[in-house]
Short mmCIF file of C-alpha atoms in Angstrom, two decimals:
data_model
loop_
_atom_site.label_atom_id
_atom_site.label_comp_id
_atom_site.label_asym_id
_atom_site.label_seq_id
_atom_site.Cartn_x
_atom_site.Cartn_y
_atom_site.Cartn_z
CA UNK N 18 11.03 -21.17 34.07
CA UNK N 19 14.32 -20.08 34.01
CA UNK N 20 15.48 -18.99 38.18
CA UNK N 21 17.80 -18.24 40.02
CA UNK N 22 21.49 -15.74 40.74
CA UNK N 23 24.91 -18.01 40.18
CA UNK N 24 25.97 -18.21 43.48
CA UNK N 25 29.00 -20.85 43.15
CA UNK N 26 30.98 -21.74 40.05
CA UNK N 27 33.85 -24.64 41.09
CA UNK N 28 35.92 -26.66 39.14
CA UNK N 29 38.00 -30.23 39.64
CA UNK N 30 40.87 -31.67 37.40
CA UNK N 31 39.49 -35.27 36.73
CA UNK N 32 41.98 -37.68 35.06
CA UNK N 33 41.80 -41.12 34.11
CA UNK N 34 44.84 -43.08 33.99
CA UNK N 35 43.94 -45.01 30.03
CA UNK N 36 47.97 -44.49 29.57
CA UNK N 37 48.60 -47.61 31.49
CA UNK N 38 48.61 -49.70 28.78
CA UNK N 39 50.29 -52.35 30.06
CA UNK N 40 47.34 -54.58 32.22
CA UNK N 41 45.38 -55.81 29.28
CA UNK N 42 46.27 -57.05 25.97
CA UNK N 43 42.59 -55.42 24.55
CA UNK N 44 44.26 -52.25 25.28
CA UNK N 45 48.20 -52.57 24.23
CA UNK N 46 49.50 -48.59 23.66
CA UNK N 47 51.94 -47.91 20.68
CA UNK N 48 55.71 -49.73 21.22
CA UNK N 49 56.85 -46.20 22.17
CA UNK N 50 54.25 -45.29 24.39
CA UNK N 51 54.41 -48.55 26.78
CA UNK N 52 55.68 -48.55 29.89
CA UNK N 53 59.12 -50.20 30.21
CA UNK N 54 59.27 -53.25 31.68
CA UNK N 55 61.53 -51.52 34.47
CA UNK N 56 59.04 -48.75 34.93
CA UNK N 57 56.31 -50.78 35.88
CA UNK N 58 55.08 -50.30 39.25
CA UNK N 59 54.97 -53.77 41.04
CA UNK N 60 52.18 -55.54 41.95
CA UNK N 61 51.82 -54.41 45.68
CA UNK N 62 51.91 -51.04 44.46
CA UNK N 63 49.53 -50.89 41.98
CA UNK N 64 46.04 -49.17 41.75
CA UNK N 65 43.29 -51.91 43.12
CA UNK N 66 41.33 -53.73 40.53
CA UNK N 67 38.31 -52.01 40.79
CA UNK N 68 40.08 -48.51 40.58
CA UNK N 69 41.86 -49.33 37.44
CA UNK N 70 40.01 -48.44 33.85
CA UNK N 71 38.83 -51.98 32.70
CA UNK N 72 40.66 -53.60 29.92
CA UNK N 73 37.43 -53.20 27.65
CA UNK N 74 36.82 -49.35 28.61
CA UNK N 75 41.13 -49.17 27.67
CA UNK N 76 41.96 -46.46 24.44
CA UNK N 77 45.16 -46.88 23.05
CA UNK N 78 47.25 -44.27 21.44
CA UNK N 79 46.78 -42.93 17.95
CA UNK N 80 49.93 -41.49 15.68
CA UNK N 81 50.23 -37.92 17.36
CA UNK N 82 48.83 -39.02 20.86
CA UNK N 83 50.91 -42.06 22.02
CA UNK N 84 50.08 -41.79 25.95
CA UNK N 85 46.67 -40.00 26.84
CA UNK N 86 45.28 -39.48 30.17
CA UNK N 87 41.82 -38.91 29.29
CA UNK N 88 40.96 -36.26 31.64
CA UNK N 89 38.33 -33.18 32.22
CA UNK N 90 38.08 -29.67 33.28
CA UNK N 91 34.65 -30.47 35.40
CA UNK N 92 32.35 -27.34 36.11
CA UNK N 93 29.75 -27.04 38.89
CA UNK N 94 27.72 -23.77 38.78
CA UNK N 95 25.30 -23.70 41.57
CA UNK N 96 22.55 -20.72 42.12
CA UNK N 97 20.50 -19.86 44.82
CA UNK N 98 17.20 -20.93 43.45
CA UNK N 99 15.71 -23.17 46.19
CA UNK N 100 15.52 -25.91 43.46
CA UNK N 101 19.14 -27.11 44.24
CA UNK N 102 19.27 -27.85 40.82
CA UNK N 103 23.12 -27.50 39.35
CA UNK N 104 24.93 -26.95 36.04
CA UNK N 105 27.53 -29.32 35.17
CA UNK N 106 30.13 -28.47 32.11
CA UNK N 107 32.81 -30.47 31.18
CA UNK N 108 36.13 -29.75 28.43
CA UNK N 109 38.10 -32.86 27.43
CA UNK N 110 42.20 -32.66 27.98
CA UNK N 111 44.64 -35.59 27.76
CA UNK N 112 46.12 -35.55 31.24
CA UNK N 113 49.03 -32.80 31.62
CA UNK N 114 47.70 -29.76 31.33
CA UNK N 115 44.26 -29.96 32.85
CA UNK N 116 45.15 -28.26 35.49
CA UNK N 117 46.24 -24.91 33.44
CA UNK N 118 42.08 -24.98 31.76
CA UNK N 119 41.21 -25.16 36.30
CA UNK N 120 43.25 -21.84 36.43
CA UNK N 121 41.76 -20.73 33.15
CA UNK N 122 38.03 -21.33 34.59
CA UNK N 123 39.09 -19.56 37.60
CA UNK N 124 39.72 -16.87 36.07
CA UNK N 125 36.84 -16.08 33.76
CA UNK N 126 34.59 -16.77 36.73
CA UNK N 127 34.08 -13.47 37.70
CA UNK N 128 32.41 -13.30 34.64
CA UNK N 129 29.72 -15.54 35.79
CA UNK N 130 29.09 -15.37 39.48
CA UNK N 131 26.11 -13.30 40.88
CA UNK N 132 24.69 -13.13 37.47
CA UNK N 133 20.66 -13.89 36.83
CA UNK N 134 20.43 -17.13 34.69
CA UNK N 135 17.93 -15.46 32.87
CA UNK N 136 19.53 -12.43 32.48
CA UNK N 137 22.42 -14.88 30.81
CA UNK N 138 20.15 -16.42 28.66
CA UNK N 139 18.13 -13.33 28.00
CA UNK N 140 20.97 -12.01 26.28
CA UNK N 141 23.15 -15.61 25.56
CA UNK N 142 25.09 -13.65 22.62
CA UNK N 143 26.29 -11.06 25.29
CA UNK N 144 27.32 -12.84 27.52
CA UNK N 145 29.38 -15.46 25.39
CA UNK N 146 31.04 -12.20 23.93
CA UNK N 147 31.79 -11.19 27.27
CA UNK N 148 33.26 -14.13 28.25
CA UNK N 149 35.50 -14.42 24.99
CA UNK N 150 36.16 -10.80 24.88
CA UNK N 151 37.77 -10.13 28.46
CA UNK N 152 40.51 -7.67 27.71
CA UNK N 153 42.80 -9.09 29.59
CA UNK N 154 42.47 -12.83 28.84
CA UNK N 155 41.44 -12.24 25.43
CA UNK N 156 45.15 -11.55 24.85
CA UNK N 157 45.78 -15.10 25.02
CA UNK N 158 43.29 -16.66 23.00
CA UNK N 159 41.37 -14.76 21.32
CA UNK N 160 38.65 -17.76 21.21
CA UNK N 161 41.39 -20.84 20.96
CA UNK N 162 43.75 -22.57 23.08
CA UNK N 163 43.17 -22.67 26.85
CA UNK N 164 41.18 -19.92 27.18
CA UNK N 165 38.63 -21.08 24.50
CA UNK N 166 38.42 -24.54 26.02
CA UNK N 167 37.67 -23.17 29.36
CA UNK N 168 35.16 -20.93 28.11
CA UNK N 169 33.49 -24.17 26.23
CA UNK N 170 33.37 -25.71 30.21
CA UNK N 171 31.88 -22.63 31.57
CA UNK N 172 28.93 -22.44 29.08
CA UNK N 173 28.37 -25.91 28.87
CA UNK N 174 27.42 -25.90 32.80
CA UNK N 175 24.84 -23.08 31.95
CA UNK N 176 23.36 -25.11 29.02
CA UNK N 177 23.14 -27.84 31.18
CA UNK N 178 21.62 -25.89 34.09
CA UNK N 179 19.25 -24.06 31.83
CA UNK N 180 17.87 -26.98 30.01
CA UNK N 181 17.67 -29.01 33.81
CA UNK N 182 15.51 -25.78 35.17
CA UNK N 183 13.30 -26.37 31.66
CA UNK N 184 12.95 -29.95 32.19
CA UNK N 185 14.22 -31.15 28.96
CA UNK N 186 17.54 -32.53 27.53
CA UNK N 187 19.77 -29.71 25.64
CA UNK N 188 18.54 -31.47 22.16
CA UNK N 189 15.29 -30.61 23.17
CA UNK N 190 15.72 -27.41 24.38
CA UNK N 191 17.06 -26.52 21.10
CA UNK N 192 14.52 -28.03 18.97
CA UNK N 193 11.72 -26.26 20.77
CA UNK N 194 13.65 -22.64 20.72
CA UNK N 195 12.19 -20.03 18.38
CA UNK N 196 14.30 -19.62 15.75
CA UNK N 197 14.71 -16.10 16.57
CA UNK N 198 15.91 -17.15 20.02
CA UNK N 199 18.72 -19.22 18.53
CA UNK N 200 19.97 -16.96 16.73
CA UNK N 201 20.07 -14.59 19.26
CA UNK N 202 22.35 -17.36 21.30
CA UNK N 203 25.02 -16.82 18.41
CA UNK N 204 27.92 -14.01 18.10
CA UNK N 205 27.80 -13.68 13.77
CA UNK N 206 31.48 -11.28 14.71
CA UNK N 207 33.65 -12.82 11.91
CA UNK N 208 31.51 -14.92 9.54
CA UNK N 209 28.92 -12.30 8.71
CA UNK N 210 30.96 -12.20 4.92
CA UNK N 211 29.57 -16.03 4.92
CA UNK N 212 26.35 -16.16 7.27
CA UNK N 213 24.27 -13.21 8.69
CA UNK N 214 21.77 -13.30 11.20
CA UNK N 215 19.30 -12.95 8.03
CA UNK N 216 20.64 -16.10 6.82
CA UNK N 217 20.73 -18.00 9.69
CA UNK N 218 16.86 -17.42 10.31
CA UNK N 219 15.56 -18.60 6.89
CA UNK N 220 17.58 -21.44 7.69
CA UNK N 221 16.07 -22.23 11.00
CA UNK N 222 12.52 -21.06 9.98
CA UNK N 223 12.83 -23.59 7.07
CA UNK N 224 13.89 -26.46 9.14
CA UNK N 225 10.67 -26.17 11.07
CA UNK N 226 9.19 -27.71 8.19
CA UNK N 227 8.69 -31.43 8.83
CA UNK N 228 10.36 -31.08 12.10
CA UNK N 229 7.81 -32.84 14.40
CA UNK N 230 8.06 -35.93 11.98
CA UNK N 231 12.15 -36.04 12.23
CA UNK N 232 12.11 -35.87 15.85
CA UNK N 233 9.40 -38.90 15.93
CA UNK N 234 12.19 -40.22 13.37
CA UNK N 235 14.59 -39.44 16.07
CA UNK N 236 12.90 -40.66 19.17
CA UNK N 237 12.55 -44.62 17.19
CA UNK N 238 15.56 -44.87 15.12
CA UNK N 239 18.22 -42.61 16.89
CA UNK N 240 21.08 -41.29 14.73
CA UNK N 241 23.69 -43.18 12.63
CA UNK N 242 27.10 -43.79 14.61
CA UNK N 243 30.54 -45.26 13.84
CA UNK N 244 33.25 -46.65 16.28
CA UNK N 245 36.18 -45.74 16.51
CA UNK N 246 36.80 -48.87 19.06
CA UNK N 247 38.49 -51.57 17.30
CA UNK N 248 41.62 -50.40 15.32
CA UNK N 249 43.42 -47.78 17.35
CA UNK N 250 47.28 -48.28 17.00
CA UNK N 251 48.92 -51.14 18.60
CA UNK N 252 46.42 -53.51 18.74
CA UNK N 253 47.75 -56.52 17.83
CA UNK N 254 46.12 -58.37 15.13
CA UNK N 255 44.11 -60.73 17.28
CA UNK N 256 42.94 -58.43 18.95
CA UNK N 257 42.01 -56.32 15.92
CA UNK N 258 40.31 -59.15 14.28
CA UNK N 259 38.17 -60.07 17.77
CA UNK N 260 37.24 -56.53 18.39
CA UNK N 261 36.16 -56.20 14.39
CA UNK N 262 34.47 -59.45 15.46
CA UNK N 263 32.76 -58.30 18.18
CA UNK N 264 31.33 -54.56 16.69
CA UNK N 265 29.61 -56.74 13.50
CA UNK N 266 28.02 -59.12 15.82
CA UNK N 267 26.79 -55.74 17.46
CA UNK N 268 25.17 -54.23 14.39
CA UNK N 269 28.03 -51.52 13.58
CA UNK N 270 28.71 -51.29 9.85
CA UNK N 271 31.06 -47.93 9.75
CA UNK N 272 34.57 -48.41 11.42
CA UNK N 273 36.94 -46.18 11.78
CA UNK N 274 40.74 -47.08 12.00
CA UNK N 275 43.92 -45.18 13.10
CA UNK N 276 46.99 -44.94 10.64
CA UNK N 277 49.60 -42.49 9.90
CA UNK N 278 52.50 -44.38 11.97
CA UNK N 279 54.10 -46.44 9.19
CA UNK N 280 52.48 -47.09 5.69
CA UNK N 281 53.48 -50.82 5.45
CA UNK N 282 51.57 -51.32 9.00
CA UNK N 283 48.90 -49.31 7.77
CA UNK N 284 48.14 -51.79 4.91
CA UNK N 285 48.36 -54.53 6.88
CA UNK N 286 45.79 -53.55 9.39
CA UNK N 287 43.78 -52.08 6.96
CA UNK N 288 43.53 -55.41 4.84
CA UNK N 289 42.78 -57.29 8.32
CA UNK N 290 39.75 -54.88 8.65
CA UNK N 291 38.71 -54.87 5.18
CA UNK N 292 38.60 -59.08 4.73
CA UNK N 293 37.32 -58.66 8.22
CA UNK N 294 34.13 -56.05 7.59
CA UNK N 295 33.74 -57.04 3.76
CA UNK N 296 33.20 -55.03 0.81
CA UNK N 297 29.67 -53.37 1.65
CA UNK N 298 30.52 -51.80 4.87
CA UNK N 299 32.06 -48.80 5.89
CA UNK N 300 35.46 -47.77 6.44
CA UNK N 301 36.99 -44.33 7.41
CA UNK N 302 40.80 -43.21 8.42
CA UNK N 303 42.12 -41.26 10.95
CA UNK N 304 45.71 -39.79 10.68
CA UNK N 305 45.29 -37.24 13.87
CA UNK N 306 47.61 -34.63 11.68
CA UNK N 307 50.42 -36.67 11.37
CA UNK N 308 51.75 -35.54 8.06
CA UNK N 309 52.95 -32.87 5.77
CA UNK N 310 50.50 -31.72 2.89
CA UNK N 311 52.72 -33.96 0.00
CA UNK N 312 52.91 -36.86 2.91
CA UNK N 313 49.44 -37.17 3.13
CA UNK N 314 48.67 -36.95 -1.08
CA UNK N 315 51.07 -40.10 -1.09
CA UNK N 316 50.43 -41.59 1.89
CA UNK N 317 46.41 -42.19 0.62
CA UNK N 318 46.75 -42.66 -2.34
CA UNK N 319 48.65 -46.08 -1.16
CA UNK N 320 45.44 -46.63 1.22
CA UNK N 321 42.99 -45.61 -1.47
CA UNK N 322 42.85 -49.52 -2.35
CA UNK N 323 40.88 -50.21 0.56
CA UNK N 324 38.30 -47.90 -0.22
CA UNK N 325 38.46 -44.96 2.59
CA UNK N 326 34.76 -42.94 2.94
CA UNK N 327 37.41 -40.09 4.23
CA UNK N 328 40.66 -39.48 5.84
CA UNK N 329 40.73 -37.35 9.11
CA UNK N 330 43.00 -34.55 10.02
CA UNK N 331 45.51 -36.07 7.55
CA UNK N 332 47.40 -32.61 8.53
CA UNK N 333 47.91 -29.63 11.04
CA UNK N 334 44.73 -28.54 11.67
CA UNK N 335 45.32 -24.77 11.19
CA UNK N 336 46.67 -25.30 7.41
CA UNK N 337 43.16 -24.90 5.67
CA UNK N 338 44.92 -24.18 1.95
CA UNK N 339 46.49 -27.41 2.71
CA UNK N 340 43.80 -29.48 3.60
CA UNK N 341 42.17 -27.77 0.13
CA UNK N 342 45.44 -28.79 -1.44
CA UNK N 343 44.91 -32.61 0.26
CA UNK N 344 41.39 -32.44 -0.88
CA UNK N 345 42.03 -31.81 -4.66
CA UNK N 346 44.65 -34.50 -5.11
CA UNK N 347 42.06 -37.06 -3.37
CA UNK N 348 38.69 -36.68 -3.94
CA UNK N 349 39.07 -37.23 -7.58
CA UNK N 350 40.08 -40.70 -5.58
CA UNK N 351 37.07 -40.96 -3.90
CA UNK N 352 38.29 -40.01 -0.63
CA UNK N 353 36.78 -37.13 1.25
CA UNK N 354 38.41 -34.57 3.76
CA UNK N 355 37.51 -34.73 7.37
CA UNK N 356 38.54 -32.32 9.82
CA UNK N 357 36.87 -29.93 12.78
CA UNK N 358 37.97 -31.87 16.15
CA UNK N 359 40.43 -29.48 16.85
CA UNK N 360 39.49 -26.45 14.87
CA UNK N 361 39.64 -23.56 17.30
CA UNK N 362 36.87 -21.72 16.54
CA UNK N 363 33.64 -20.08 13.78
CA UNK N 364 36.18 -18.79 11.66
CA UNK N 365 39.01 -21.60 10.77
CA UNK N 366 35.12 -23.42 9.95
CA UNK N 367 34.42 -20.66 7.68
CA UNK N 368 37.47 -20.80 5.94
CA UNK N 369 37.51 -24.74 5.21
CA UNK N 370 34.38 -24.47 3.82
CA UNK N 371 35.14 -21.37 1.59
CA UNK N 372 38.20 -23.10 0.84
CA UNK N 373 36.34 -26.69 -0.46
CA UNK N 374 38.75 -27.78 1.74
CA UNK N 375 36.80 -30.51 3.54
CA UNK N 376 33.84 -32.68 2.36
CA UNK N 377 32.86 -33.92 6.26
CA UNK N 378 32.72 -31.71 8.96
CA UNK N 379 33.85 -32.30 12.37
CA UNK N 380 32.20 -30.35 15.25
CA UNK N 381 33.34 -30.63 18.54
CA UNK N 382 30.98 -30.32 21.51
CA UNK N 383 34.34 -28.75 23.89
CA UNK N 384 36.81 -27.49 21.51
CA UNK N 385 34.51 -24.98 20.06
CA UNK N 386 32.58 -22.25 22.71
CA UNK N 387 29.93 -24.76 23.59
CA UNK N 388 26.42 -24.52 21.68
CA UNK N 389 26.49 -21.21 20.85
CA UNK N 390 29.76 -21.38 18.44
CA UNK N 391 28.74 -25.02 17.55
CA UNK N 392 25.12 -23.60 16.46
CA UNK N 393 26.66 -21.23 13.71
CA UNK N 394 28.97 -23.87 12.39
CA UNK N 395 26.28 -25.89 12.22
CA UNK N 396 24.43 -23.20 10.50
CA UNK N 397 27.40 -22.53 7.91
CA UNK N 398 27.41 -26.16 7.63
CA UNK N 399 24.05 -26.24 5.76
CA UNK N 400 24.59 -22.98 4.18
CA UNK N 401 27.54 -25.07 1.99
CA UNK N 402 25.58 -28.41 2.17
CA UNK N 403 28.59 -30.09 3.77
CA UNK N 404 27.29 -33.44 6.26
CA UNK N 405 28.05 -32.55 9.61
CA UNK N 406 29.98 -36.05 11.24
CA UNK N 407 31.15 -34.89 14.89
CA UNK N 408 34.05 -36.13 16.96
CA UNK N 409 33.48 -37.94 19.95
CA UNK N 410 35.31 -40.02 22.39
CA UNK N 411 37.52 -39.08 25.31
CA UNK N 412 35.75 -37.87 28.50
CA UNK N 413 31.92 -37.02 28.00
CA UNK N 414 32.53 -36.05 24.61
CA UNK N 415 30.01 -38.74 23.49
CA UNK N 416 27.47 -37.58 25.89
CA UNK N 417 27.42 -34.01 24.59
CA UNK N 418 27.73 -33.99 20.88
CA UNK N 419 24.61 -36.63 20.80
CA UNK N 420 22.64 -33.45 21.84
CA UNK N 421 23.77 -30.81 18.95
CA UNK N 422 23.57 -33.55 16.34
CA UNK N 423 19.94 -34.89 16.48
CA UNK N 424 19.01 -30.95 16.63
CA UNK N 425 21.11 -30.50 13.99
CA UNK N 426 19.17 -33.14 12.01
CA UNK N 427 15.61 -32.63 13.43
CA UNK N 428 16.11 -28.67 12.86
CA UNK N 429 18.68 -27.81 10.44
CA UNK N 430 19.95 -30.22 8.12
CA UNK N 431 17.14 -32.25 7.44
CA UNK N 432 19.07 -35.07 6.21
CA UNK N 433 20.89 -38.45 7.19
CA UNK N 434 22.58 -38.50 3.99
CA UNK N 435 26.71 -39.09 4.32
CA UNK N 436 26.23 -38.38 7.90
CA UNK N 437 27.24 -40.05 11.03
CA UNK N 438 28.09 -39.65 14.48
CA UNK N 439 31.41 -41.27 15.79
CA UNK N 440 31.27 -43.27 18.69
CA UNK N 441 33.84 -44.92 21.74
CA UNK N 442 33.10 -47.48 24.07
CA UNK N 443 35.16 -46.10 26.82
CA UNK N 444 34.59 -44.19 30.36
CA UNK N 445 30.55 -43.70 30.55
CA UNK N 446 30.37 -45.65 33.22
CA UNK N 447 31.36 -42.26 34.98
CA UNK N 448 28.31 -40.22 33.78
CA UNK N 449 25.07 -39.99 35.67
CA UNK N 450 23.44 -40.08 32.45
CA UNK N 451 25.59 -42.08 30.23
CA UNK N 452 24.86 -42.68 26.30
CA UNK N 453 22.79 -45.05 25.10
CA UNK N 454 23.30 -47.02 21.50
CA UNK N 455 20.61 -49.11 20.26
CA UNK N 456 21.46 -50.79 16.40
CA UNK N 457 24.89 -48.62 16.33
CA UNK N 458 22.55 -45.56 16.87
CA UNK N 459 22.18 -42.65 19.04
CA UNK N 460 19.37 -43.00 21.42
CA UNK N 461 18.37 -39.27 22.18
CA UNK N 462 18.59 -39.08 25.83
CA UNK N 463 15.55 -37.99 28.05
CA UNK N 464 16.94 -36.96 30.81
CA UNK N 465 17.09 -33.33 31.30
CA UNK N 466 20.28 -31.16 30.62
CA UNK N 467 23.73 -31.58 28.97
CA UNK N 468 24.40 -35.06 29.79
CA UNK N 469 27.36 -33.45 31.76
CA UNK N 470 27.06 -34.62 34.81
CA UNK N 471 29.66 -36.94 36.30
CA UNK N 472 28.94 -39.44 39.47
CA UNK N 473 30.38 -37.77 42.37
CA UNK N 474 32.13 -40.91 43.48
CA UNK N 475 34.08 -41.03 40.13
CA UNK N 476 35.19 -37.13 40.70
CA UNK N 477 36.70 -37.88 44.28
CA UNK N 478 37.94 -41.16 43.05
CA UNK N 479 40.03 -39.79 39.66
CA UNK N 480 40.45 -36.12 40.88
CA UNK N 481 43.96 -35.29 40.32
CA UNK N 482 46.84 -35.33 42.07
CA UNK N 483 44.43 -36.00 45.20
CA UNK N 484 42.02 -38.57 44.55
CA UNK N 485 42.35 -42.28 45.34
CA UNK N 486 43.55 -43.27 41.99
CA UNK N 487 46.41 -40.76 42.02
CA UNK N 488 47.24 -41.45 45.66
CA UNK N 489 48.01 -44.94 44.52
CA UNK N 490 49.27 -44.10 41.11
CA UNK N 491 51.80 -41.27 41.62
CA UNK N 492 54.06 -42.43 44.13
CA UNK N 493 54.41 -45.63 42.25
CA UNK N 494 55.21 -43.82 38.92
CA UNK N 495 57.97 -41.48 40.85
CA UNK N 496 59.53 -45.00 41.93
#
């Protein structure tokens, strides 16, 4: 029973500090991302053991990326129901930066405060247009950049809340929604020349067919992931090779590996995790949009040797005629397009796929304006029978997209074929209800809500610029 006026919306810069590279040889950053042996704060002054990211819960950098914080935008939305219960919504950032998504939160929270929860999910389609239509802040999105990443924060504390108050995990939620109350949840403004409201529902009312036995499917297997863990740019080659070691030993037969830095070190590593993984199993690249549309068409077809599934965001992630340009030269290759982490929205979706322009897509459970825009991309998705592979990783990002892809399978798709879900071993430790992978799957959590919510000790601790972490860690850095 949905309950309860928003009484309290707050929101905290969390950042953890995987930049410092330079403590652990399992987590070695890209030459020209370390810190300088001169830099480096000394010992007396560094953050205490036990406040540092472990050497095995380390990223490194990729080719665009070289020195991430991974950090949140962390949403609390309290009500007055006498449940206590709260809403907890997170949006991933890099470090620098956060704080400018903690103004933009601020200031789309009049747009939430002293409303009825079930007033907001009464009319979910209304209210995200509200919030992506203020006509003042709209003038700096419109539904993209700052603004569209702290509206994704925003509604993914009232999923979170409304799926608590209903007992069930967000997956759940979804999968027992009428399909004419998910499509209500969805603003069709801009895609209605590729997916009505019409189409949407036979979709939905289709997928309810054999949908008890898929989420019995669900609830034993869990869904197909890949890790990303093992081959992010400078490792060194020992390390490489152990880590590779390491995932097989764990079950995981699709790896992903970072390139797009320099070609000959590209086929190096990629031989080392080719001899190391064997012919049979899976291998996907990720360039993180490091090259122009002709760089990319001659970069891979170099790497095409070692038998790619797909390369990711091999450019900018705005040019869809070039990705359908990339896609041409290489599919004929055997090498498909993958691309959606960093889309900004319903529409550069519904261009890629009019434009054959990828053949994996990429949601992303923050980027995008929480469930609500990931539901009709997910809907378009199926319309074009493209496999839906989300990005995960960085800060919760792992946690949330677990939800919208076993609905997507249970109610939409229908199908495990050419899908997967990716998957980092890094920073879940901080989540009250962190993921769970059983035989490199997906365990659908049963907890209720988003996943979202963070322990409270590991907010105060890696809140930034004041919590103990960045007490320690700033003035060391500024000497």
């Amino acid at each position: 029973m949905v309950r309860g006026r928003i009484s309290r919306l707050s929101v905290r810069d969390v950042r953890f500090p995987t930049s410092l590279g330079g403590h652990g040889a399992d987590a070695m950053v890209s030459a020209d991302a370390m810190v300088s042996a001169d830099a480096m704060v000394s010992a007396d002054a560094m953050v205490s053991a036990d406040a540092m990211v472990s050497a095995d819960a380390m990223v490194s950098a990729d080719a665009m990326h070289t020195d991430p914080d991974y950090s949140a935008a962390y949403v609390v939305i309290e009500t007055d129901a006498e449940d206590g219960i709260k809403g907890c919504g997170i949006t991933f950032t890099l470090g620098k930066g956060t704080e400018v998504v903690v103004c933009a939160v601020n200031a789309l929270a009049h747009h939430v405060l002293n409303k009825d929860l079930k007033d907001i999910v009464g009319d979910f389609r209304g209210f995200y247009r509200q919030l992506t239509s203020d006509g003042q802040l709209r003038w700096i999105g419109p539904e993209k950049g700052v603004v569209h990443l702290a509206t994704a924060a925003v509604l993914n504390a009232v999923w979170d809340l409304w799926a608590k108050q209903e007992g069930k995990p967000v997956w759940k939620l979804l999968v027992d929604m009428d399909p004419r109350m998910l499509v209500s949840c969805i603003d069709f403004r801009y895609i209605t020349d590729v997916l009505t409201e019409e189409d949407a529902l036979e979709i939905l009312q289709k997928g309810q067919i054999g949908k008890k036995e898929r989420e019995k499917q669900m609830l034993a297997q869990g869904y197909p992931a890949y890790t990303t863990s093992c081959a992010w740019l400078g490792y060194s080659d020992d390390t490489l090779k152990q880590l590779c070691a390491q995932a097989l030993k764990d079950g995981w037969t699709r790896f992903k590996v970072k390139v797009g830095a320099d070609l000959q070190d590209d086929m190096r590593r990629c031989q080392i995790i080719r001899d190391m993984i064997g012919p049979e199993k899976t291998l996907m690249m990720d360039a993180n949009q490091r090259w122009d549309v002709p760089e990319a068409v001659e970069w891979m077809s170099k790497l095409a040797k070692f038998k790619p599934l797909w390369i990711e965001e091999p450019t900018s992630p705005d040019d869809i005629l070039g990705h359908a340009t990339i896609s041409k030269a290489l599919v004929p290759l055997g090498i498909g397009i993958a691309t959606g982490e960093q889309c900004h929205n319903r529409v550069i979706f519904k261009q890629l796929l009019q434009a054959k322009a990828l053949q994996f897509l990429q949601i992303d459970s923050c980027r995008l304006g929480s469930v609500n825009e990931n539901l009709s991309v997910l809907l378009m998705a199926k319309k074009f029978e493209i496999p839906v592979c989300p990005h995960a990783g960085g800060v919760g990002l792992c946690e949330l997209v677990q939800h919208l892809i076993i609905f997507d399978y249970i109610s939409v798709s229908a199908s495990l074929e050419n899908r997967v879900c990716e998957y980092v071993d890094h920073l879940h430790e901080h989540f009250k209800y962190p993921v769970m992978i059983q035989r490199a799957s997906y365990m659908p959590p049963k907890d209720p809500g988003y996943s979202t919510e963070m322990k409270e000790e590991s907010v105060k601790k890696h809140q930034y610029p004041d919590g103990e972490v960045w007490k320690k860690l700033l003035p060391a850095q500024e000497n």
